[in-house]
């Protein structure tokens, strides 16, 4: 507020202030007087710069969509409020539906909206869905049969649909009791049940068939003739056959036929949807799952002194029989394969394979197999430096001796540290039996075959030894090895035992030579 001053008087302008009763502190203005004694002046207000607010409020922690399944209608629903803030510190928020409100069945949109003083706006939305519990009926397909289920509706009926099922049996079986064609589902809060509809749409409670029984005698079947099928329910062609039959069975149902009288405009104008076929357990399903091997013996390997059947009581081998299981819980047929070996047999030296095969009623198979190895106790030998050892498996007419014979040889420019025997035979006890060419056919038993080939001692007179104990050339050469193999046969014929059998054929079997002869070369 300004005070008027006469023109002829001067005013100390720097001390003039504008008194504004609306503000606590005075605001200073700059004033100019135009001419002496003038009554007009210019007042210059200070300029203030102000940026417009364009930032909307911020909403965080907006609730997620809420879905509740309940038999209560309406139902109270609560949620945590979202957090709202604004840069100005001043805002207004509005909720379309507040937390703790009651909701009926259906989907409801909830929105929170916030405004600040500048008119900026922000919002968040979520849905609250209240659903009725699913009261659909459940049923298991009958044994040796199947169950086709779907929904039935009529035009103009809105969302009203009837859940229904039609039981089927294989043609070789029949329903164990009288069965209606079409079963409808009646849902309620207390539970669900199956029923039949008559021409007046009166409900009769019914029990879904649990099994299809084998027909013991001829006669009419229970149920509609269309409710029987041939083939494997799991095969696609059979399922298509069942699905195609369902519409004909539904069309013959009393409740559907009565529609032609009650509502001629909808006669036969029904719609089937969500149709599917479920196969029951039994022989209508082809079992493709093989039996399961629960236990199977591991490979068996033994060393024994008594594996020769010609002069020993053979060792008895036994094992736990394998165990199989099948998904059908039906009987399994167990057959044996591999070697002709049974549990508890006495086995000679050799390799045997054992195989058990389990077959279920559908022909699926599972196998359990393992190996049996019966070995003699191994004999030890040391290869002579500058020498060789030749070994082979002897056989006579009609008999495999199941032993191994060996000879020891030296290169011709070396000599033996001690006299060798013609034949060394590895016994079942792991000892080397020595066969001689003297009147004493069998010499001492040796724990190891360990002859040495050494350079001649010039101070000693060399012993006279069969020259077949020596060889020339490289032991690794194939031609040399072929020659050494012949030495094994030579020394066998030199033994007293061989000579005896040659003279006494009636007591000995015919000699058939050696098999699997191997040459082992010592270092040079």
Short mmCIF file of C-alpha atoms in Angstrom, two decimals:
data_model
loop_
_atom_site.label_atom_id
_atom_site.label_comp_id
_atom_site.label_asym_id
_atom_site.label_seq_id
_atom_site.Cartn_x
_atom_site.Cartn_y
_atom_site.Cartn_z
CA UNK A 1 0.00 0.00 0.00
CA UNK A 2 1.37 3.34 -1.02
CA UNK A 3 0.89 6.72 0.83
CA UNK A 4 0.24 9.78 -1.33
CA UNK A 5 2.82 12.61 -1.04
CA UNK A 6 2.34 16.26 -2.26
CA UNK A 7 4.18 16.97 -5.47
CA UNK A 8 6.26 19.78 -4.04
CA UNK A 9 7.79 17.62 -1.40
CA UNK A 10 10.59 15.17 -1.91
CA UNK A 11 10.42 11.57 -0.83
CA UNK A 12 13.37 9.34 0.13
CA UNK A 13 12.55 6.61 -2.43
CA UNK A 14 15.08 4.08 -1.37
CA UNK A 15 13.22 3.81 1.94
CA UNK A 16 9.79 3.33 0.38
CA UNK A 17 8.35 -0.14 0.77
CA UNK A 18 5.18 -1.84 -0.36
CA UNK A 19 3.20 -3.16 2.53
CA UNK A 20 1.35 -6.28 1.68
CA UNK A 21 -0.82 -7.60 4.44
CA UNK A 22 -0.96 -11.02 2.72
CA UNK A 23 2.73 -11.71 3.20
CA UNK A 24 4.67 -11.88 6.42
CA UNK A 25 7.79 -10.10 5.09
CA UNK A 26 7.67 -6.94 2.95
CA UNK A 27 8.67 -7.18 -0.67
CA UNK A 28 10.83 -4.41 -2.07
CA UNK A 29 9.92 -2.81 -5.39
CA UNK A 30 11.89 -0.32 -7.54
CA UNK A 31 10.05 2.97 -8.40
CA UNK A 32 10.82 5.88 -10.80
CA UNK A 33 9.40 9.45 -10.74
CA UNK A 34 8.97 11.06 -14.11
CA UNK A 35 9.58 14.82 -13.76
CA UNK A 36 9.58 17.05 -10.74
CA UNK A 37 6.33 17.14 -8.91
CA UNK A 38 4.87 14.48 -11.15
CA UNK A 39 2.13 12.32 -9.72
CA UNK A 40 2.84 9.31 -11.93
CA UNK A 41 5.56 6.74 -11.41
CA UNK A 42 6.55 3.38 -12.83
CA UNK A 43 6.81 0.39 -10.51
CA UNK A 44 8.96 -2.51 -11.65
CA UNK A 45 8.19 -5.84 -9.99
CA UNK A 46 11.07 -8.37 -9.81
CA UNK A 47 10.68 -11.25 -12.32
CA UNK A 48 10.41 -14.85 -11.03
CA UNK A 49 11.14 -17.88 -13.29
CA UNK A 50 8.91 -20.98 -12.62
CA UNK A 51 9.18 -24.42 -14.47
CA UNK A 52 5.87 -26.23 -15.20
CA UNK A 53 5.34 -29.63 -13.37
CA UNK A 54 5.00 -32.41 -15.99
CA UNK A 55 6.00 -35.41 -13.85
CA UNK A 56 3.06 -37.68 -12.97
CA UNK A 57 2.73 -39.42 -9.61
CA UNK A 58 4.53 -42.73 -9.11
CA UNK A 59 2.64 -45.94 -8.25
CA UNK A 60 4.59 -48.99 -7.03
CA UNK A 61 3.67 -52.44 -5.70
CA UNK A 62 0.50 -52.65 -7.73
CA UNK A 63 -1.27 -55.94 -6.75
CA UNK A 64 -1.14 -58.95 -9.09
CA UNK A 65 -4.31 -60.43 -10.55
CA UNK A 66 -6.27 -62.34 -7.92
CA UNK A 67 -8.18 -65.58 -8.67
CA UNK A 68 -10.28 -67.31 -6.01
CA UNK A 69 -12.22 -70.57 -6.43
CA UNK A 70 -14.98 -70.82 -3.85
CA UNK A 71 -18.53 -71.99 -3.28
CA UNK A 72 -19.26 -68.74 -1.39
CA UNK A 73 -20.97 -65.94 -3.35
CA UNK A 74 -20.21 -63.13 -2.68
CA UNK A 75 -16.81 -63.40 -1.05
CA UNK A 76 -14.71 -60.72 0.66
CA UNK A 77 -11.32 -60.07 -0.94
CA UNK A 78 -8.48 -57.98 0.52
CA UNK A 79 -5.09 -56.96 -0.83
CA UNK A 80 -2.18 -54.70 0.07
CA UNK A 81 -2.62 -51.11 -1.09
CA UNK A 82 -0.19 -49.87 -3.77
CA UNK A 83 2.36 -47.21 -2.77
CA UNK A 84 1.81 -43.72 -4.33
CA UNK A 85 4.18 -40.70 -4.30
CA UNK A 86 4.65 -37.41 -6.24
CA UNK A 87 7.54 -34.98 -6.67
CA UNK A 88 5.37 -32.08 -5.46
CA UNK A 89 4.39 -33.86 -2.30
CA UNK A 90 0.71 -33.20 -2.97
CA UNK A 91 -1.55 -35.73 -4.75
CA UNK A 92 -5.01 -37.24 -4.68
CA UNK A 93 -5.64 -41.02 -5.13
CA UNK A 94 -8.89 -42.79 -5.92
CA UNK A 95 -9.60 -46.59 -5.97
CA UNK A 96 -12.44 -47.89 -8.13
CA UNK A 97 -12.97 -50.73 -5.63
CA UNK A 98 -11.40 -50.70 -2.20
CA UNK A 99 -9.62 -53.59 -0.50
CA UNK A 100 -11.94 -55.66 1.67
CA UNK A 101 -14.90 -55.33 -0.69
CA UNK A 102 -17.20 -58.26 -1.53
CA UNK A 103 -17.08 -59.77 -5.01
CA UNK A 104 -19.54 -62.07 -6.82
CA UNK A 105 -18.70 -64.76 -9.40
CA UNK A 106 -16.99 -63.29 -12.44
CA UNK A 107 -14.04 -61.07 -13.32
CA UNK A 108 -13.80 -57.56 -11.86
CA UNK A 109 -11.42 -54.73 -12.84
CA UNK A 110 -9.82 -52.75 -10.00
CA UNK A 111 -8.06 -49.44 -10.76
CA UNK A 112 -6.08 -47.03 -8.60
CA UNK A 113 -5.74 -43.46 -10.03
CA UNK A 114 -3.50 -40.66 -8.64
CA UNK A 115 -3.60 -36.88 -9.59
CA UNK A 116 -1.21 -34.09 -8.56
CA UNK A 117 -1.94 -30.30 -8.45
CA UNK A 118 -0.53 -29.84 -11.96
CA UNK A 119 -3.09 -32.26 -13.39
CA UNK A 120 -0.65 -35.10 -14.02
CA UNK A 121 -2.20 -38.56 -13.69
CA UNK A 122 -1.01 -42.16 -13.12
CA UNK A 123 -2.93 -45.39 -12.66
CA UNK A 124 -2.53 -49.15 -12.09
CA UNK A 125 -5.00 -51.94 -12.76
CA UNK A 126 -5.47 -55.59 -11.75
CA UNK A 127 -8.25 -58.16 -11.94
CA UNK A 128 -10.14 -60.03 -9.26
CA UNK A 129 -11.70 -63.27 -10.56
CA UNK A 130 -14.12 -65.33 -8.48
CA UNK A 131 -14.73 -68.84 -9.87
CA UNK A 132 -17.08 -71.66 -9.01
CA UNK A 133 -15.39 -74.99 -8.21
CA UNK A 134 -15.21 -77.52 -11.04
CA UNK A 135 -17.98 -79.99 -10.32
CA UNK A 136 -17.44 -82.24 -13.32
CA UNK A 137 -17.95 -85.97 -12.80
CA UNK A 138 -15.09 -88.43 -12.97
CA UNK A 139 -15.23 -92.06 -14.11
CA UNK A 140 -12.81 -94.86 -14.90
CA UNK A 141 -13.17 -96.87 -18.13
CA UNK A 142 -14.33 -100.46 -17.58
CA UNK A 143 -11.88 -103.35 -17.60
CA UNK A 144 -11.67 -104.88 -21.09
CA UNK A 145 -13.59 -101.89 -22.41
CA UNK A 146 -13.43 -98.15 -22.97
CA UNK A 147 -15.23 -94.92 -22.10
CA UNK A 148 -16.11 -92.11 -24.53
CA UNK A 149 -16.86 -88.76 -22.84
CA UNK A 150 -17.80 -85.29 -24.08
CA UNK A 151 -20.25 -82.41 -23.64
CA UNK A 152 -23.74 -82.05 -25.14
CA UNK A 153 -25.41 -78.72 -25.91
CA UNK A 154 -28.39 -77.36 -27.89
CA UNK A 155 -28.59 -74.16 -29.92
CA UNK A 156 -29.96 -71.26 -27.94
CA UNK A 157 -29.14 -72.89 -24.61
CA UNK A 158 -26.40 -70.38 -23.90
CA UNK A 159 -23.58 -71.72 -21.81
CA UNK A 160 -25.56 -74.74 -20.59
CA UNK A 161 -23.71 -77.92 -21.43
CA UNK A 162 -24.23 -81.47 -20.28
CA UNK A 163 -21.24 -83.62 -19.49
CA UNK A 164 -21.86 -87.20 -20.61
CA UNK A 165 -20.08 -90.55 -21.05
CA UNK A 166 -20.86 -93.70 -23.03
CA UNK A 167 -19.29 -97.01 -21.88
CA UNK A 168 -18.10 -99.60 -24.43
CA UNK A 169 -17.08 -103.27 -24.24
CA UNK A 170 -15.13 -105.57 -26.53
CA UNK A 171 -17.31 -107.88 -28.62
CA UNK A 172 -15.91 -110.93 -26.86
CA UNK A 173 -17.16 -109.56 -23.52
CA UNK A 174 -20.33 -108.05 -22.10
CA UNK A 175 -21.43 -105.61 -19.39
CA UNK A 176 -21.56 -107.36 -16.03
CA UNK A 177 -24.98 -105.79 -15.40
CA UNK A 178 -27.55 -103.83 -17.32
CA UNK A 179 -26.01 -100.58 -18.48
CA UNK A 180 -27.73 -97.55 -19.94
CA UNK A 181 -26.34 -96.06 -23.09
CA UNK A 182 -25.67 -92.45 -22.09
CA UNK A 183 -24.64 -91.36 -18.59
CA UNK A 184 -25.04 -87.67 -17.71
CA UNK A 185 -23.22 -85.82 -14.94
CA UNK A 186 -25.08 -84.03 -12.15
CA UNK A 187 -22.79 -81.60 -10.31
CA UNK A 188 -23.68 -80.15 -6.93
CA UNK A 189 -21.99 -78.57 -3.95
CA UNK A 190 -22.18 -81.84 -2.07
CA UNK A 191 -20.60 -83.85 -4.88
CA UNK A 192 -21.27 -85.27 -8.31
CA UNK A 193 -23.16 -88.30 -9.57
CA UNK A 194 -24.14 -90.03 -12.80
CA UNK A 195 -27.73 -90.40 -13.98
CA UNK A 196 -29.92 -91.33 -16.94
CA UNK A 197 -32.57 -89.06 -18.48
CA UNK A 198 -35.92 -90.42 -19.66
CA UNK A 199 -38.35 -88.92 -22.20
CA UNK A 200 -39.67 -86.53 -19.55
CA UNK A 201 -36.15 -85.54 -18.59
CA UNK A 202 -36.57 -87.20 -15.21
CA UNK A 203 -33.26 -88.19 -13.66
CA UNK A 204 -32.51 -91.73 -12.51
CA UNK A 205 -29.30 -92.23 -10.56
CA UNK A 206 -26.99 -94.74 -12.27
CA UNK A 207 -23.66 -96.48 -11.65
CA UNK A 208 -21.00 -96.45 -14.32
CA UNK A 209 -19.97 -100.02 -15.36
CA UNK A 210 -16.64 -101.06 -13.85
CA UNK A 211 -15.82 -104.10 -15.95
CA UNK A 212 -16.67 -106.03 -19.09
CA UNK A 213 -16.88 -109.76 -18.36
CA UNK A 214 -16.07 -112.63 -20.69
CA UNK A 215 -19.26 -114.14 -22.13
CA UNK A 216 -19.70 -117.73 -21.03
CA UNK A 217 -22.81 -118.44 -23.10
CA UNK A 218 -24.59 -117.17 -26.16
CA UNK A 219 -27.49 -114.76 -25.90
CA UNK A 220 -28.38 -111.12 -26.16
CA UNK A 221 -25.90 -108.65 -24.79
CA UNK A 222 -26.72 -106.02 -22.20
CA UNK A 223 -26.71 -102.46 -23.45
CA UNK A 224 -26.95 -101.14 -26.98
CA UNK A 225 -25.37 -103.25 -29.73
CA UNK A 226 -23.44 -100.15 -30.79
CA UNK A 227 -21.64 -100.23 -27.45
CA UNK A 228 -19.43 -103.14 -28.59
CA UNK A 229 -16.30 -102.88 -30.70
CA UNK A 230 -13.57 -105.07 -32.13
CA UNK A 231 -9.81 -104.54 -31.97
CA UNK A 232 -7.34 -102.79 -29.71
CA UNK A 233 -8.78 -99.67 -28.11
CA UNK A 234 -5.35 -98.02 -28.24
CA UNK A 235 -5.18 -98.26 -32.02
CA UNK A 236 -6.16 -95.04 -33.77
CA UNK A 237 -8.54 -96.77 -36.19
CA UNK A 238 -10.49 -98.37 -33.33
CA UNK A 239 -10.71 -95.06 -31.47
CA UNK A 240 -12.12 -93.40 -34.59
CA UNK A 241 -14.70 -96.18 -34.84
CA UNK A 242 -15.77 -95.59 -31.22
CA UNK A 243 -15.96 -91.80 -31.68
CA UNK A 244 -18.11 -92.17 -34.80
CA UNK A 245 -20.50 -94.46 -32.90
CA UNK A 246 -21.02 -92.03 -30.00
CA UNK A 247 -23.16 -89.60 -32.02
CA UNK A 248 -25.50 -92.43 -33.10
CA UNK A 249 -25.87 -93.63 -29.50
CA UNK A 250 -26.58 -90.12 -28.20
CA UNK A 251 -29.16 -89.56 -30.96
CA UNK A 252 -31.05 -92.67 -29.73
CA UNK A 253 -31.06 -91.59 -26.07
CA UNK A 254 -34.62 -90.98 -24.71
CA UNK A 255 -33.77 -87.48 -23.52
CA UNK A 256 -32.54 -86.49 -26.98
CA UNK A 257 -35.46 -88.16 -28.79
CA UNK A 258 -37.95 -86.33 -26.56
CA UNK A 259 -36.53 -83.00 -27.75
CA UNK A 260 -38.21 -83.60 -31.11
CA UNK A 261 -41.59 -83.56 -29.36
CA UNK A 262 -40.91 -80.84 -26.85
CA UNK A 263 -38.84 -78.56 -29.08
CA UNK A 264 -39.27 -79.55 -32.75
CA UNK A 265 -37.02 -76.72 -33.90
CA UNK A 266 -34.05 -78.32 -32.13
CA UNK A 267 -34.85 -81.92 -33.13
CA UNK A 268 -31.55 -83.63 -33.83
CA UNK A 269 -29.82 -80.29 -33.72
CA UNK A 270 -27.55 -81.09 -30.79
CA UNK A 271 -23.82 -80.46 -30.66
CA UNK A 272 -21.17 -82.77 -29.19
CA UNK A 273 -17.79 -81.29 -28.24
CA UNK A 274 -14.67 -82.18 -26.23
CA UNK A 275 -15.12 -85.85 -27.20
CA UNK A 276 -12.38 -88.28 -26.19
CA UNK A 277 -11.89 -92.04 -25.69
CA UNK A 278 -10.25 -93.61 -22.64
CA UNK A 279 -9.15 -97.26 -22.75
CA UNK A 280 -9.59 -99.48 -19.72
CA UNK A 281 -7.08 -102.04 -18.44
CA UNK A 282 -7.13 -105.57 -19.76
CA UNK A 283 -6.52 -107.42 -23.01
CA UNK A 284 -8.00 -104.66 -25.12
CA UNK A 285 -4.79 -102.73 -24.50
CA UNK A 286 -1.65 -103.90 -26.22
CA UNK A 287 1.10 -104.13 -23.67
CA UNK A 288 4.32 -102.83 -25.22
CA UNK A 289 6.31 -102.55 -22.01
CA UNK A 290 8.87 -105.35 -21.48
CA UNK A 291 9.40 -107.03 -18.12
CA UNK A 292 11.93 -105.48 -15.75
CA UNK A 293 15.06 -107.33 -14.57
CA UNK A 294 15.06 -106.95 -10.79
CA UNK A 295 18.21 -109.00 -10.17
CA UNK A 296 20.70 -110.80 -12.43
CA UNK A 297 23.89 -112.69 -11.40
CA UNK A 298 27.26 -111.10 -12.08
CA UNK A 299 29.91 -112.88 -14.15
CA UNK A 300 31.37 -115.89 -12.32
CA UNK A 301 35.09 -116.73 -12.47
CA UNK A 302 36.78 -119.49 -10.47
CA UNK A 303 40.21 -121.14 -10.35
CA UNK A 304 40.24 -124.80 -9.40
CA UNK A 305 42.53 -127.86 -9.34
CA UNK A 306 39.66 -130.12 -10.33
CA UNK A 307 38.44 -128.89 -13.67
CA UNK A 308 39.52 -131.88 -15.75
CA UNK A 309 36.56 -134.23 -16.21
CA UNK A 310 38.70 -137.29 -16.98
CA UNK A 311 40.22 -137.76 -13.57
CA UNK A 312 38.48 -135.33 -11.21
CA UNK A 313 35.16 -134.79 -9.48
CA UNK A 314 34.31 -131.45 -11.11
CA UNK A 315 33.41 -128.37 -9.05
CA UNK A 316 29.73 -127.55 -8.68
CA UNK A 317 28.66 -124.03 -9.62
CA UNK A 318 25.46 -122.38 -8.45
CA UNK A 319 23.97 -118.89 -8.51
CA UNK A 320 20.85 -117.05 -7.44
CA UNK A 321 18.17 -117.29 -10.09
CA UNK A 322 17.36 -113.94 -11.75
CA UNK A 323 14.17 -112.11 -10.74
CA UNK A 324 11.84 -110.42 -13.24
CA UNK A 325 8.71 -108.26 -12.83
CA UNK A 326 6.10 -107.16 -15.35
CA UNK A 327 3.74 -104.20 -15.38
CA UNK A 328 0.79 -106.50 -16.09
CA UNK A 329 1.44 -108.46 -12.87
CA UNK A 330 0.68 -111.50 -15.00
CA UNK A 331 2.72 -114.71 -15.27
CA UNK A 332 6.05 -114.68 -17.09
CA UNK A 333 7.53 -117.46 -19.21
CA UNK A 334 11.23 -118.00 -18.41
CA UNK A 335 13.43 -119.72 -21.00
CA UNK A 336 17.18 -120.36 -20.99
CA UNK A 337 19.67 -119.71 -23.73
CA UNK A 338 23.42 -119.63 -24.22
CA UNK A 339 25.53 -122.64 -23.22
CA UNK A 340 23.82 -125.82 -22.11
CA UNK A 341 24.50 -125.03 -18.46
CA UNK A 342 22.07 -125.25 -15.54
CA UNK A 343 22.23 -123.94 -12.01
CA UNK A 344 24.11 -126.48 -9.85
CA UNK A 345 25.92 -128.20 -12.74
CA UNK A 346 29.47 -129.51 -12.36
CA UNK A 347 31.59 -127.65 -14.88
CA UNK A 348 34.94 -128.50 -16.44
CA UNK A 349 37.55 -125.96 -17.45
CA UNK A 350 36.22 -123.55 -20.06
CA UNK A 351 34.06 -120.51 -20.83
CA UNK A 352 30.26 -120.67 -20.57
CA UNK A 353 27.50 -118.17 -21.30
CA UNK A 354 24.16 -118.25 -19.45
CA UNK A 355 21.05 -116.38 -20.58
CA UNK A 356 17.57 -116.15 -19.09
CA UNK A 357 14.72 -114.72 -21.20
CA UNK A 358 11.47 -113.55 -19.56
CA UNK A 359 8.42 -113.20 -21.84
CA UNK A 360 5.09 -111.66 -20.77
CA UNK A 361 1.65 -112.50 -22.14
CA UNK A 362 2.01 -109.82 -24.84
CA UNK A 363 5.29 -111.23 -26.13
CA UNK A 364 7.51 -108.52 -24.63
CA UNK A 365 10.89 -109.84 -23.51
CA UNK A 366 13.66 -109.00 -21.08
CA UNK A 367 17.03 -110.75 -20.82
CA UNK A 368 19.49 -111.53 -18.06
CA UNK A 369 22.88 -112.85 -19.21
CA UNK A 370 26.23 -113.53 -17.56
CA UNK A 371 29.48 -115.44 -18.21
CA UNK A 372 31.07 -118.32 -16.29
CA UNK A 373 34.82 -118.94 -16.50
CA UNK A 374 36.35 -122.09 -14.96
CA UNK A 375 40.15 -121.87 -14.96
CA UNK A 376 42.97 -124.01 -13.74
CA UNK A 377 45.52 -122.50 -11.40
CA UNK A 378 48.00 -120.66 -13.58
CA UNK A 379 51.55 -121.98 -13.86
CA UNK A 380 54.38 -119.46 -13.71
CA UNK A 381 57.29 -119.28 -16.15
CA UNK A 382 60.22 -116.98 -16.90
CA UNK A 383 61.29 -116.43 -20.49
CA UNK A 384 64.97 -117.29 -20.93
CA UNK A 385 67.22 -114.58 -22.29
CA UNK A 386 68.54 -115.67 -25.72
CA UNK A 387 65.94 -118.42 -25.77
CA UNK A 388 62.27 -119.24 -26.28
CA UNK A 389 59.38 -121.24 -24.81
CA UNK A 390 56.88 -122.99 -27.11
CA UNK A 391 53.49 -124.04 -25.65
CA UNK A 392 50.41 -125.81 -27.00
CA UNK A 393 47.23 -127.61 -25.89
CA UNK A 394 47.50 -131.41 -26.41
CA UNK A 395 44.56 -133.51 -27.59
CA UNK A 396 43.96 -137.20 -28.20
CA UNK A 397 41.21 -138.97 -30.07
CA UNK A 398 37.87 -138.08 -28.46
CA UNK A 399 39.41 -136.16 -25.58
CA UNK A 400 40.67 -132.66 -24.88
CA UNK A 401 43.26 -133.07 -22.12
CA UNK A 402 42.66 -129.48 -20.92
CA UNK A 403 46.34 -129.02 -20.04
CA UNK A 404 49.17 -127.11 -21.65
CA UNK A 405 52.54 -128.55 -22.71
CA UNK A 406 55.68 -126.44 -23.12
CA UNK A 407 59.31 -126.87 -24.23
CA UNK A 408 62.32 -124.66 -23.49
CA UNK A 409 64.83 -123.79 -26.27
CA UNK A 410 68.09 -121.81 -26.49
CA UNK A 411 69.81 -120.12 -29.39
CA UNK A 412 72.56 -122.37 -30.81
CA UNK A 413 75.51 -120.34 -29.49
CA UNK A 414 74.24 -120.55 -25.90
CA UNK A 415 73.83 -123.49 -23.57
CA UNK A 416 71.43 -124.43 -20.75
CA UNK A 417 72.31 -123.74 -17.15
CA UNK A 418 70.91 -127.23 -16.39
CA UNK A 419 69.59 -130.06 -18.49
CA UNK A 420 66.05 -129.48 -19.77
CA UNK A 421 63.24 -132.05 -19.82
CA UNK A 422 61.57 -132.85 -23.14
CA UNK A 423 58.10 -131.73 -22.04
CA UNK A 424 56.82 -129.54 -19.20
CA UNK A 425 53.06 -129.96 -18.59
CA UNK A 426 51.17 -127.36 -16.55
CA UNK A 427 49.03 -129.23 -14.01
CA UNK A 428 45.75 -128.12 -12.48
CA UNK A 429 47.57 -127.42 -9.22
CA UNK A 430 49.73 -124.79 -10.88
CA UNK A 431 52.83 -127.04 -10.94
CA UNK A 432 54.93 -128.08 -13.93
CA UNK A 433 55.00 -131.82 -14.49
CA UNK A 434 58.15 -133.00 -16.24
CA UNK A 435 57.89 -135.77 -18.85
CA UNK A 436 61.07 -137.69 -19.62
CA UNK A 437 62.31 -140.06 -22.31
CA UNK A 438 63.59 -142.56 -19.74
CA UNK A 439 62.07 -145.55 -17.98
CA UNK A 440 60.77 -143.10 -15.39
CA UNK A 441 58.19 -141.30 -17.54
CA UNK A 442 57.39 -138.47 -15.11
CA UNK A 443 60.07 -136.48 -13.37
CA UNK A 444 59.81 -134.04 -10.47
CA UNK A 445 57.12 -131.36 -10.23
CA UNK A 446 58.47 -127.82 -10.52
CA UNK A 447 56.84 -124.66 -9.14
CA UNK A 448 58.20 -122.54 -11.99
CA UNK A 449 59.63 -122.93 -15.48
CA UNK A 450 62.79 -120.84 -15.27
CA UNK A 451 65.65 -122.23 -17.40
CA UNK A 452 68.50 -119.92 -18.44
CA UNK A 453 70.46 -119.78 -21.71
CA UNK A 454 74.05 -118.72 -21.01
CA UNK A 455 77.32 -118.45 -22.86
CA UNK A 456 79.43 -121.67 -22.92
CA UNK A 457 82.02 -122.17 -20.16
CA UNK A 458 85.34 -122.94 -21.90
CA UNK A 459 86.64 -124.59 -18.74
CA UNK A 460 83.89 -127.20 -18.76
CA UNK A 461 83.26 -129.95 -21.24
CA UNK A 462 79.93 -129.32 -22.92
CA UNK A 463 77.23 -131.87 -22.24
CA UNK A 464 75.79 -133.88 -25.04
CA UNK A 465 72.23 -132.53 -25.55
CA UNK A 466 69.63 -133.18 -28.26
CA UNK A 467 70.21 -130.49 -30.90
CA UNK A 468 66.45 -129.91 -31.16
CA UNK A 469 66.76 -127.93 -27.92
CA UNK A 470 68.58 -125.25 -29.96
CA UNK A 471 67.65 -123.00 -32.85
CA UNK A 472 69.26 -120.51 -35.23
CA UNK A 473 67.93 -117.16 -36.34
CA UNK A 474 65.61 -114.52 -34.89
CA UNK A 475 62.88 -115.97 -32.67
CA UNK A 476 60.48 -113.24 -33.86
CA UNK A 477 60.85 -114.31 -37.49
CA UNK A 478 57.78 -116.17 -38.74
CA UNK A 479 59.79 -118.87 -40.52
CA UNK A 480 61.83 -119.51 -37.37
CA UNK A 481 58.64 -119.76 -35.30
CA UNK A 482 57.15 -122.32 -37.69
CA UNK A 483 60.28 -124.42 -37.19
CA UNK A 484 60.08 -124.09 -33.39
CA UNK A 485 56.44 -125.24 -33.41
CA UNK A 486 57.67 -128.46 -35.03
CA UNK A 487 60.09 -128.94 -32.12
CA UNK A 488 57.14 -129.19 -29.70
CA UNK A 489 55.65 -132.10 -31.65
CA UNK A 490 59.11 -133.71 -31.88
CA UNK A 491 59.67 -133.74 -28.11
CA UNK A 492 56.15 -135.04 -27.42
CA UNK A 493 56.95 -138.09 -29.51
CA UNK A 494 60.26 -138.52 -27.59
CA UNK A 495 58.56 -138.88 -24.20
CA UNK A 496 58.23 -142.28 -22.58
CA UNK A 497 54.48 -141.79 -22.22
CA UNK A 498 54.07 -141.31 -25.96
CA UNK A 499 56.25 -144.28 -26.73
CA UNK A 500 54.25 -146.43 -24.35
CA UNK A 501 50.99 -145.49 -26.04
CA UNK A 502 52.45 -146.23 -29.44
CA UNK A 503 53.23 -149.76 -28.26
CA UNK A 504 49.95 -150.24 -26.39
CA UNK A 505 47.25 -148.83 -28.64
CA UNK A 506 44.51 -150.81 -26.86
CA UNK A 507 45.16 -148.82 -23.67
CA UNK A 508 45.76 -145.33 -25.17
CA UNK A 509 43.79 -143.01 -27.36
CA UNK A 510 45.17 -141.89 -30.69
CA UNK A 511 47.37 -138.81 -30.51
CA UNK A 512 45.86 -135.81 -32.38
CA UNK A 513 48.67 -133.32 -31.91
CA UNK A 514 48.59 -129.81 -30.48
CA UNK A 515 46.22 -126.89 -30.95
CA UNK A 516 46.73 -123.18 -30.37
CA UNK A 517 50.53 -123.44 -30.31
CA UNK A 518 52.26 -120.19 -29.28
CA UNK A 519 55.95 -119.17 -29.37
CA UNK A 520 57.18 -116.89 -26.55
CA UNK A 521 60.52 -115.20 -27.32
CA UNK A 522 63.00 -114.14 -24.65
CA UNK A 523 65.08 -111.00 -24.90
CA UNK A 524 68.35 -110.96 -26.86
#
